[in-house]
mmCIF file with all atom_site columns, C-alpha atoms in Angstrom:
data_model
loop_
_atom_site.group_PDB
_atom_site.id
_atom_site.type_symbol
_atom_site.label_atom_id
_atom_site.label_alt_id
_atom_site.label_comp_id
_atom_site.label_asym_id
_atom_site.label_entity_id
_atom_site.label_seq_id
_atom_site.pdbx_PDB_ins_code
_atom_site.Cartn_x
_atom_site.Cartn_y
_atom_site.Cartn_z
_atom_site.occupancy
_atom_site.B_iso_or_equiv
_atom_site.pdbx_formal_charge
_atom_site.auth_seq_id
_atom_site.auth_comp_id
_atom_site.auth_asym_id
_atom_site.auth_atom_id
_atom_site.pdbx_PDB_model_num
ATOM 1   C CA . MET M 1 1   ? 54.697  27.853  -25.645 1.00 64.00 ? 1   MET M CA 1
ATOM 2   C CA . ARG M 1 2   ? 51.332  28.086  -26.296 1.00 69.00 ? 2   ARG M CA 1
ATOM 3   C CA . PHE M 1 3   ? 51.426  25.384  -28.884 1.00 66.00 ? 3   PHE M CA 1
ATOM 4   C CA . LEU M 1 4   ? 52.994  23.014  -26.782 1.00 67.00 ? 4   LEU M CA 1
ATOM 5   C CA . LEU M 1 5   ? 50.663  23.613  -23.934 1.00 68.00 ? 5   LEU M CA 1
ATOM 6   C CA . SER M 1 6   ? 47.566  23.240  -26.069 1.00 68.00 ? 6   SER M CA 1
ATOM 7   C CA . SER M 1 7   ? 49.109  20.132  -28.078 1.00 68.00 ? 7   SER M CA 1
ATOM 8   C CA . SER M 1 8   ? 49.452  18.713  -24.347 1.00 68.00 ? 8   SER M CA 1
ATOM 9   C CA . LEU M 1 9   ? 45.586  19.209  -23.427 1.00 69.00 ? 9   LEU M CA 1
ATOM 10  C CA . LEU M 1 10  ? 44.417  18.130  -26.567 1.00 64.00 ? 10  LEU M CA 1
ATOM 11  C CA . LEU M 1 11  ? 46.581  14.937  -26.091 1.00 65.00 ? 11  LEU M CA 1
ATOM 12  C CA . LEU M 1 12  ? 45.280  14.613  -22.429 1.00 60.00 ? 12  LEU M CA 1
ATOM 13  C CA . VAL M 1 13  ? 41.613  15.046  -23.830 1.00 63.00 ? 13  VAL M CA 1
ATOM 14  C CA . VAL M 1 14  ? 42.044  12.430  -26.581 1.00 62.00 ? 14  VAL M CA 1
ATOM 15  C CA . SER M 1 15  ? 43.808  9.999   -24.439 1.00 62.00 ? 15  SER M CA 1
ATOM 16  C CA . LEU M 1 16  ? 41.480  9.884   -21.347 1.00 56.00 ? 16  LEU M CA 1
ATOM 17  C CA . SER M 1 17  ? 38.412  9.708   -23.495 1.00 60.00 ? 17  SER M CA 1
ATOM 18  C CA . THR M 1 18  ? 39.169  6.614   -25.470 1.00 60.00 ? 18  THR M CA 1
ATOM 19  C CA . SER M 1 19  ? 40.835  5.021   -22.275 1.00 58.00 ? 19  SER M CA 1
ATOM 20  C CA . LEU M 1 20  ? 37.133  5.230   -20.243 1.00 56.00 ? 20  LEU M CA 1
ATOM 21  C CA . PRO M 1 21  ? 34.582  3.357   -20.704 1.00 58.00 ? 21  PRO M CA 1
ATOM 22  C CA . SER M 1 22  ? 31.580  4.530   -22.872 1.00 58.00 ? 22  SER M CA 1
ATOM 23  C CA . PRO M 1 23  ? 28.043  4.817   -21.183 1.00 58.00 ? 23  PRO M CA 1
ATOM 24  C CA . GLY M 1 24  ? 26.398  1.111   -20.547 1.00 56.00 ? 24  GLY M CA 1
ATOM 25  C CA . MET M 1 25  ? 29.685  0.002   -21.370 1.00 55.00 ? 25  MET M CA 1
ATOM 26  C CA . LEU M 1 26  ? 30.709  -0.808  -17.390 1.00 57.00 ? 26  LEU M CA 1
ATOM 27  C CA . ALA M 1 27  ? 29.612  -4.540  -17.266 1.00 60.00 ? 27  ALA M CA 1
ATOM 28  C CA . TRP M 1 28  ? 30.905  -7.500  -19.472 1.00 62.00 ? 28  TRP M CA 1
ATOM 29  C CA . VAL M 1 29  ? 28.032  -9.278  -21.050 1.00 64.00 ? 29  VAL M CA 1
ATOM 30  C CA . CYS M 1 30  ? 28.470  -12.530 -22.485 1.00 66.00 ? 30  CYS M CA 1
ATOM 31  C CA . LYS M 1 31  ? 26.032  -13.484 -25.391 1.00 63.00 ? 31  LYS M CA 1
ATOM 32  C CA . SER M 1 32  ? 27.152  -16.885 -25.408 1.00 68.00 ? 32  SER M CA 1
ATOM 33  C CA . CYS M 1 33  ? 26.472  -17.823 -21.786 1.00 68.00 ? 33  CYS M CA 1
ATOM 34  C CA . PRO M 1 34  ? 23.219  -19.028 -20.681 1.00 68.00 ? 34  PRO M CA 1
ATOM 35  C CA . ASN M 1 35  ? 20.825  -16.654 -18.385 1.00 68.00 ? 35  ASN M CA 1
ATOM 36  C CA . PRO M 1 36  ? 20.880  -18.535 -14.752 1.00 76.00 ? 36  PRO M CA 1
ATOM 37  C CA . ASN M 1 37  ? 17.082  -17.824 -14.962 1.00 82.00 ? 37  ASN M CA 1
ATOM 38  C CA . MET M 1 38  ? 14.089  -18.558 -16.912 1.00 85.00 ? 38  MET M CA 1
ATOM 39  C CA . LEU M 1 39  ? 11.125  -16.735 -17.014 1.00 89.00 ? 39  LEU M CA 1
ATOM 40  C CA . PHE M 1 40  ? 7.247   -18.274 -16.267 1.00 91.00 ? 40  PHE M CA 1
ATOM 41  C CA . THR M 1 41  ? 4.940   -15.934 -17.511 1.00 92.00 ? 41  THR M CA 1
ATOM 42  C CA . ALA M 1 42  ? 0.999   -16.265 -17.179 1.00 94.00 ? 42  ALA M CA 1
ATOM 43  C CA . ASP M 1 43  ? -1.987  -13.602 -17.837 1.00 93.00 ? 43  ASP M CA 1
ATOM 44  C CA . ALA M 1 44  ? -5.528  -12.833 -16.253 1.00 93.00 ? 44  ALA M CA 1
ATOM 45  C CA . GLU M 1 45  ? -8.316  -10.856 -18.022 1.00 94.00 ? 45  GLU M CA 1
ATOM 46  C CA . MET M 1 46  ? -9.692  -8.540  -15.247 1.00 93.00 ? 46  MET M CA 1
ATOM 47  C CA . THR M 1 47  ? -13.667 -7.644  -15.466 1.00 93.00 ? 47  THR M CA 1
ATOM 48  C CA . SER M 1 48  ? -15.680 -5.874  -13.156 1.00 92.00 ? 48  SER M CA 1
ATOM 49  C CA . PRO M 1 49  ? -18.529 -7.348  -10.463 1.00 90.00 ? 49  PRO M CA 1
ATOM 50  C CA . SER M 1 50  ? -20.826 -6.246  -13.387 1.00 91.00 ? 50  SER M CA 1
ATOM 51  C CA . GLY M 1 51  ? -19.018 -8.053  -16.229 1.00 91.00 ? 51  GLY M CA 1
ATOM 52  C CA . LYS M 1 52  ? -17.758 -5.022  -17.770 1.00 92.00 ? 52  LYS M CA 1
ATOM 53  C CA . PRO M 1 53  ? -13.526 -5.586  -19.201 1.00 92.00 ? 53  PRO M CA 1
ATOM 54  C CA . VAL M 1 54  ? -11.394 -3.504  -17.017 1.00 91.00 ? 54  VAL M CA 1
ATOM 55  C CA . GLY M 1 55  ? -7.908  -4.859  -18.413 1.00 89.00 ? 55  GLY M CA 1
ATOM 56  C CA . GLN M 1 56  ? -5.621  -7.421  -19.514 1.00 92.00 ? 56  GLN M CA 1
ATOM 57  C CA . LEU M 1 57  ? -2.814  -8.268  -16.612 1.00 91.00 ? 57  LEU M CA 1
ATOM 58  C CA . LYS M 1 58  ? 0.709   -9.935  -17.270 1.00 93.00 ? 58  LYS M CA 1
ATOM 59  C CA . LEU M 1 59  ? 1.938   -11.828 -14.737 1.00 92.00 ? 59  LEU M CA 1
ATOM 60  C CA . GLN M 1 60  ? 5.946   -12.680 -14.671 1.00 93.00 ? 60  GLN M CA 1
ATOM 61  C CA . GLN M 1 61  ? 8.370   -14.602 -12.345 1.00 90.00 ? 61  GLN M CA 1
ATOM 62  C CA . SER M 1 62  ? 11.971  -15.672 -12.836 1.00 89.00 ? 62  SER M CA 1
ATOM 63  C CA . ILE M 1 63  ? 12.597  -18.823 -11.576 1.00 88.00 ? 63  ILE M CA 1
ATOM 64  C CA . PRO M 1 64  ? 16.522  -20.338 -11.457 1.00 86.00 ? 64  PRO M CA 1
ATOM 65  C CA . ARG M 1 65  ? 17.534  -22.997 -14.104 1.00 81.00 ? 65  ARG M CA 1
ATOM 66  C CA . ASP M 1 66  ? 19.539  -24.921 -11.207 1.00 80.00 ? 66  ASP M CA 1
ATOM 67  C CA . GLU M 1 67  ? 16.982  -26.882 -9.462  1.00 79.00 ? 67  GLU M CA 1
ATOM 68  C CA . GLU M 1 68  ? 18.566  -27.316 -6.119  1.00 81.00 ? 68  GLU M CA 1
ATOM 69  C CA . SER M 1 69  ? 18.602  -23.165 -6.100  1.00 80.00 ? 69  SER M CA 1
ATOM 70  C CA . THR M 1 70  ? 16.604  -21.744 -3.025  1.00 80.00 ? 70  THR M CA 1
ATOM 71  C CA . GLU M 1 71  ? 16.465  -18.628 -4.724  1.00 81.00 ? 71  GLU M CA 1
ATOM 72  C CA . VAL M 1 72  ? 12.874  -16.753 -4.767  1.00 81.00 ? 72  VAL M CA 1
ATOM 73  C CA . PHE M 1 73  ? 12.065  -14.218 -7.135  1.00 86.00 ? 73  PHE M CA 1
ATOM 74  C CA . PRO M 1 74  ? 9.372   -11.865 -6.624  1.00 88.00 ? 74  PRO M CA 1
ATOM 75  C CA . LEU M 1 75  ? 6.113   -12.213 -8.727  1.00 88.00 ? 75  LEU M CA 1
ATOM 76  C CA . LYS M 1 76  ? 5.352   -9.133  -11.307 1.00 90.00 ? 76  LYS M CA 1
ATOM 77  C CA . ILE M 1 77  ? 1.990   -7.951  -11.962 1.00 88.00 ? 77  ILE M CA 1
ATOM 78  C CA . ASP M 1 78  ? 1.514   -5.311  -14.546 1.00 87.00 ? 78  ASP M CA 1
ATOM 79  C CA . THR M 1 79  ? -0.642  -3.932  -17.234 1.00 87.00 ? 79  THR M CA 1
ATOM 80  C CA . ALA M 1 80  ? -0.571  -5.955  -20.500 1.00 85.00 ? 80  ALA M CA 1
ATOM 81  C CA . ASP M 1 81  ? -0.468  -2.390  -22.239 1.00 83.00 ? 81  ASP M CA 1
ATOM 82  C CA . ASN M 1 82  ? 0.703   0.501   -20.000 1.00 78.00 ? 82  ASN M CA 1
ATOM 83  C CA . ARG M 1 83  ? -0.754  2.731   -22.739 1.00 78.00 ? 83  ARG M CA 1
ATOM 84  C CA . GLU M 1 84  ? -4.362  1.762   -22.334 1.00 80.00 ? 84  GLU M CA 1
ATOM 85  C CA . THR M 1 85  ? -5.742  2.686   -18.816 1.00 82.00 ? 85  THR M CA 1
ATOM 86  C CA . LEU M 1 86  ? -7.847  0.489   -16.748 1.00 84.00 ? 86  LEU M CA 1
ATOM 87  C CA . GLU M 1 87  ? -11.367 0.923   -17.910 1.00 86.00 ? 87  GLU M CA 1
ATOM 88  C CA . ASN M 1 88  ? -14.296 0.810   -15.596 1.00 83.00 ? 88  ASN M CA 1
ATOM 89  C CA . MET M 1 89  ? -12.366 1.245   -11.965 1.00 82.00 ? 89  MET M CA 1
ATOM 90  C CA . LYS M 1 90  ? -14.084 3.315   -9.606  1.00 79.00 ? 90  LYS M CA 1
ATOM 91  C CA . THR M 1 91  ? -10.861 4.434   -8.018  1.00 81.00 ? 91  THR M CA 1
ATOM 92  C CA . THR M 1 92  ? -6.810  4.644   -8.346  1.00 81.00 ? 92  THR M CA 1
ATOM 93  C CA . TYR M 1 93  ? -6.187  3.392   -5.195  1.00 85.00 ? 93  TYR M CA 1
ATOM 94  C CA . PHE M 1 94  ? -6.635  -0.646  -4.605  1.00 89.00 ? 94  PHE M CA 1
ATOM 95  C CA . MET M 1 95  ? -5.210  -3.725  -3.338  1.00 89.00 ? 95  MET M CA 1
ATOM 96  C CA . VAL M 1 96  ? -3.889  -6.171  -5.708  1.00 90.00 ? 96  VAL M CA 1
ATOM 97  C CA . GLN M 1 97  ? -4.603  -9.550  -4.067  1.00 91.00 ? 97  GLN M CA 1
ATOM 98  C CA . ILE M 1 98  ? -3.451  -12.801 -5.477  1.00 92.00 ? 98  ILE M CA 1
ATOM 99  C CA . GLN M 1 99  ? -6.444  -15.136 -3.773  1.00 92.00 ? 99  GLN M CA 1
ATOM 100 C CA . SER M 1 100 ? -6.947  -18.829 -3.607  1.00 93.00 ? 100 SER M CA 1
ATOM 101 C CA . GLY M 1 101 ? -9.952  -20.224 -5.903  1.00 93.00 ? 101 GLY M CA 1
ATOM 102 C CA . SER M 1 102 ? -11.856 -18.581 -8.753  1.00 92.00 ? 102 SER M CA 1
ATOM 103 C CA . CYS M 1 103 ? -13.411 -15.309 -9.025  1.00 91.00 ? 103 CYS M CA 1
ATOM 104 C CA . ASP M 1 104 ? -16.831 -16.696 -8.098  1.00 91.00 ? 104 ASP M CA 1
ATOM 105 C CA . ASN M 1 105 ? -15.533 -18.961 -5.291  1.00 92.00 ? 105 ASN M CA 1
ATOM 106 C CA . LEU M 1 106 ? -12.729 -16.761 -3.466  1.00 92.00 ? 106 LEU M CA 1
ATOM 107 C CA . GLY M 1 107 ? -10.383 -18.259 -1.139  1.00 92.00 ? 107 GLY M CA 1
ATOM 108 C CA . GLY M 1 108 ? -7.640  -17.226 1.223   1.00 91.00 ? 108 GLY M CA 1
ATOM 109 C CA . VAL M 1 109 ? -5.256  -14.403 0.456   1.00 91.00 ? 109 VAL M CA 1
ATOM 110 C CA . LEU M 1 110 ? -2.234  -15.735 -0.526  1.00 90.00 ? 110 LEU M CA 1
ATOM 111 C CA . ALA M 1 111 ? -0.444  -12.239 -1.416  1.00 89.00 ? 111 ALA M CA 1
ATOM 112 C CA . SER M 1 112 ? -1.215  -8.222  -1.547  1.00 88.00 ? 112 SER M CA 1
ATOM 113 C CA . GLN M 1 113 ? -0.036  -5.325  -2.208  1.00 88.00 ? 113 GLN M CA 1
ATOM 114 C CA . TYR M 1 114 ? -1.372  -1.970  -2.332  1.00 88.00 ? 114 TYR M CA 1
ATOM 115 C CA . CYS M 1 115 ? -1.526  0.429   -5.453  1.00 85.00 ? 115 CYS M CA 1
ATOM 116 C CA . ARG M 1 116 ? -1.738  3.756   -5.807  1.00 85.00 ? 116 ARG M CA 1
ATOM 117 C CA . GLY M 1 117 ? -2.650  5.846   -8.209  1.00 81.00 ? 117 GLY M CA 1
ATOM 118 C CA . CYS M 1 118 ? -2.522  3.208   -10.407 1.00 80.00 ? 118 CYS M CA 1
ATOM 119 C CA . THR M 1 119 ? -4.550  3.976   -13.794 1.00 74.00 ? 119 THR M CA 1
ATOM 120 C CA . ASN M 1 120 ? -2.026  3.002   -16.676 1.00 73.00 ? 120 ASN M CA 1
ATOM 121 C CA . SER M 1 121 ? 0.669   0.830   -15.467 1.00 74.00 ? 121 SER M CA 1
ATOM 122 C CA . LEU M 1 122 ? 0.195   -1.339  -11.887 1.00 77.00 ? 122 LEU M CA 1
ATOM 123 C CA . GLY M 1 123 ? 4.208   -2.182  -11.387 1.00 80.00 ? 123 GLY M CA 1
ATOM 124 C CA . VAL M 1 124 ? 3.079   -4.357  -8.121  1.00 85.00 ? 124 VAL M CA 1
ATOM 125 C CA . SER M 1 125 ? 5.792   -7.129  -7.017  1.00 83.00 ? 125 SER M CA 1
ATOM 126 C CA . LEU M 1 126 ? 4.282   -9.626  -4.665  1.00 85.00 ? 126 LEU M CA 1
ATOM 127 C CA . ALA M 1 127 ? 6.672   -11.869 -2.693  1.00 82.00 ? 127 ALA M CA 1
ATOM 128 C CA . GLY M 1 128 ? 4.723   -14.525 -0.298  1.00 77.00 ? 128 GLY M CA 1
ATOM 129 C CA . LYS M 1 129 ? 2.588   -14.101 2.725   1.00 77.00 ? 129 LYS M CA 1
ATOM 130 C CA . ASP M 1 130 ? 4.267   -14.886 6.036   1.00 77.00 ? 130 ASP M CA 1
ATOM 131 C CA . GLY M 1 131 ? 7.723   -15.653 4.273   1.00 73.00 ? 131 GLY M CA 1
ATOM 132 C CA . LYS M 1 132 ? 6.642   -18.050 2.469   1.00 80.00 ? 132 LYS M CA 1
ATOM 133 C CA . PRO M 1 133 ? 7.519   -18.627 -1.254  1.00 81.00 ? 133 PRO M CA 1
ATOM 134 C CA . LEU M 1 134 ? 5.014   -17.533 -3.931  1.00 87.00 ? 134 LEU M CA 1
ATOM 135 C CA . ALA M 1 135 ? 5.426   -19.288 -7.032  1.00 88.00 ? 135 ALA M CA 1
ATOM 136 C CA . LEU M 1 136 ? 3.776   -18.196 -10.408 1.00 89.00 ? 136 LEU M CA 1
ATOM 137 C CA . ALA M 1 137 ? 3.297   -21.514 -11.235 1.00 89.00 ? 137 ALA M CA 1
ATOM 138 C CA . ASP M 1 138 ? 1.423   -22.814 -8.243  1.00 89.00 ? 138 ASP M CA 1
ATOM 139 C CA . LEU M 1 139 ? -0.739  -19.864 -8.886  1.00 90.00 ? 139 LEU M CA 1
ATOM 140 C CA . VAL M 1 140 ? -2.777  -20.542 -12.438 1.00 92.00 ? 140 VAL M CA 1
ATOM 141 C CA . GLY M 1 141 ? -6.251  -21.108 -11.841 1.00 93.00 ? 141 GLY M CA 1
ATOM 142 C CA . ASN M 1 142 ? -6.421  -18.794 -8.849  1.00 94.00 ? 142 ASN M CA 1
ATOM 143 C CA . SER M 1 143 ? -7.588  -14.869 -9.135  1.00 94.00 ? 143 SER M CA 1
ATOM 144 C CA . VAL M 1 144 ? -5.550  -11.905 -9.193  1.00 94.00 ? 144 VAL M CA 1
ATOM 145 C CA . VAL M 1 145 ? -8.669  -9.414  -7.285  1.00 93.00 ? 145 VAL M CA 1
ATOM 146 C CA . PHE M 1 146 ? -8.506  -5.416  -6.895  1.00 91.00 ? 146 PHE M CA 1
ATOM 147 C CA . PHE M 1 147 ? -10.191 -4.529  -3.582  1.00 89.00 ? 147 PHE M CA 1
ATOM 148 C CA . ASP M 1 148 ? -11.339 -1.093  -2.505  1.00 87.00 ? 148 ASP M CA 1
ATOM 149 C CA . THR M 1 149 ? -9.747  -1.225  0.897   1.00 81.00 ? 149 THR M CA 1
ATOM 150 C CA . LYS M 1 150 ? -9.890  2.999   1.331   1.00 79.00 ? 150 LYS M CA 1
ATOM 151 C CA . ASN M 1 151 ? -13.548 3.793   1.134   1.00 78.00 ? 151 ASN M CA 1
ATOM 152 C CA . THR M 1 152 ? -15.787 0.780   0.602   1.00 81.00 ? 152 THR M CA 1
ATOM 153 C CA . ASN M 1 153 ? -13.910 -2.506  0.792   1.00 80.00 ? 153 ASN M CA 1
ATOM 154 C CA . THR M 1 154 ? -15.707 -3.828  -2.275  1.00 88.00 ? 154 THR M CA 1
ATOM 155 C CA . LYS M 1 155 ? -14.376 -5.774  -5.098  1.00 90.00 ? 155 LYS M CA 1
ATOM 156 C CA . LEU M 1 156 ? -13.401 -3.702  -8.032  1.00 90.00 ? 156 LEU M CA 1
ATOM 157 C CA . ALA M 1 157 ? -12.333 -6.286  -10.090 1.00 92.00 ? 157 ALA M CA 1
ATOM 158 C CA . CYS M 1 158 ? -11.461 -10.222 -10.271 1.00 93.00 ? 158 CYS M CA 1
ATOM 159 C CA . GLY M 1 159 ? -9.348  -12.032 -13.034 1.00 94.00 ? 159 GLY M CA 1
ATOM 160 C CA . GLU M 1 160 ? -8.577  -15.693 -13.447 1.00 95.00 ? 160 GLU M CA 1
ATOM 161 C CA . ILE M 1 161 ? -4.684  -16.759 -13.848 1.00 93.00 ? 161 ILE M CA 1
ATOM 162 C CA . LYS M 1 162 ? -4.283  -18.476 -17.036 1.00 93.00 ? 162 LYS M CA 1
ATOM 163 C CA . ASN M 1 163 ? -1.817  -19.506 -19.843 1.00 90.00 ? 163 ASN M CA 1
ATOM 164 C CA . GLY M 1 164 ? 1.138   -20.412 -17.623 1.00 88.00 ? 164 GLY M CA 1
ATOM 165 C CA . GLU M 1 165 ? 3.727   -21.159 -19.697 1.00 89.00 ? 165 GLU M CA 1
ATOM 166 C CA . GLN M 1 166 ? 7.961   -21.275 -19.003 1.00 85.00 ? 166 GLN M CA 1
ATOM 167 C CA . ASN M 1 167 ? 10.126  -19.776 -21.187 1.00 83.00 ? 167 ASN M CA 1
ATOM 168 C CA . GLU M 1 168 ? 13.345  -21.275 -21.110 1.00 76.00 ? 168 GLU M CA 1
ATOM 169 C CA . ASP M 1 169 ? 15.214  -18.575 -24.041 1.00 73.00 ? 169 ASP M CA 1
ATOM 170 C CA . ALA M 1 170 ? 14.316  -15.538 -21.490 1.00 60.00 ? 170 ALA M CA 1
#
C-alpha cells in the first residue's frame, strides 16, 4: 500500500514537472520572423556650463517598419555606461529637456521629464509635448539639457544630439 502511494505521488510529480512550461518559456518566439520595429539611435556628449565633461548619453526610439503605422513609441534617454556616475553635477535632482537649437542658442522645449536621484542611470522616457509625437530622427541637431528646476533654475549640463542612425536589424 505504501509503495503504491509513493509510486503514484512520484508519477504525479514527474508528469507535472515535464508538462508545465519552464520559466521564460511562456511565449513563443519566431527567430525567422522579422521584428515589426526598427531602432533609431543617437548620442549626446553632455558638458557643464564651464565646459567640463558630465557624461555620454544614448538616445533610442523604436520605429515601426510599416510606413502606414501611426504607432509612436517614447524616446528613451540613458547614460551610455550606467556603471559610471555623471560628473561635475551639483545635484541629482534635475529636469531633462529636449530643446530646439544648439547649447549656445537654446530654443523652445520640445519635451521634458523630471529625473529624481539620477547619478548613474537616467532611464528617462519622453513623449511629445501637448500630445504631439516626438521623433528622434527629427531631433538630431537639437539639444538635451539638464536644468536644476528645484533650487536655482540654472542649466547644469547640455549636449547636442548627434550621430543619428536607423538600425534595421534591431
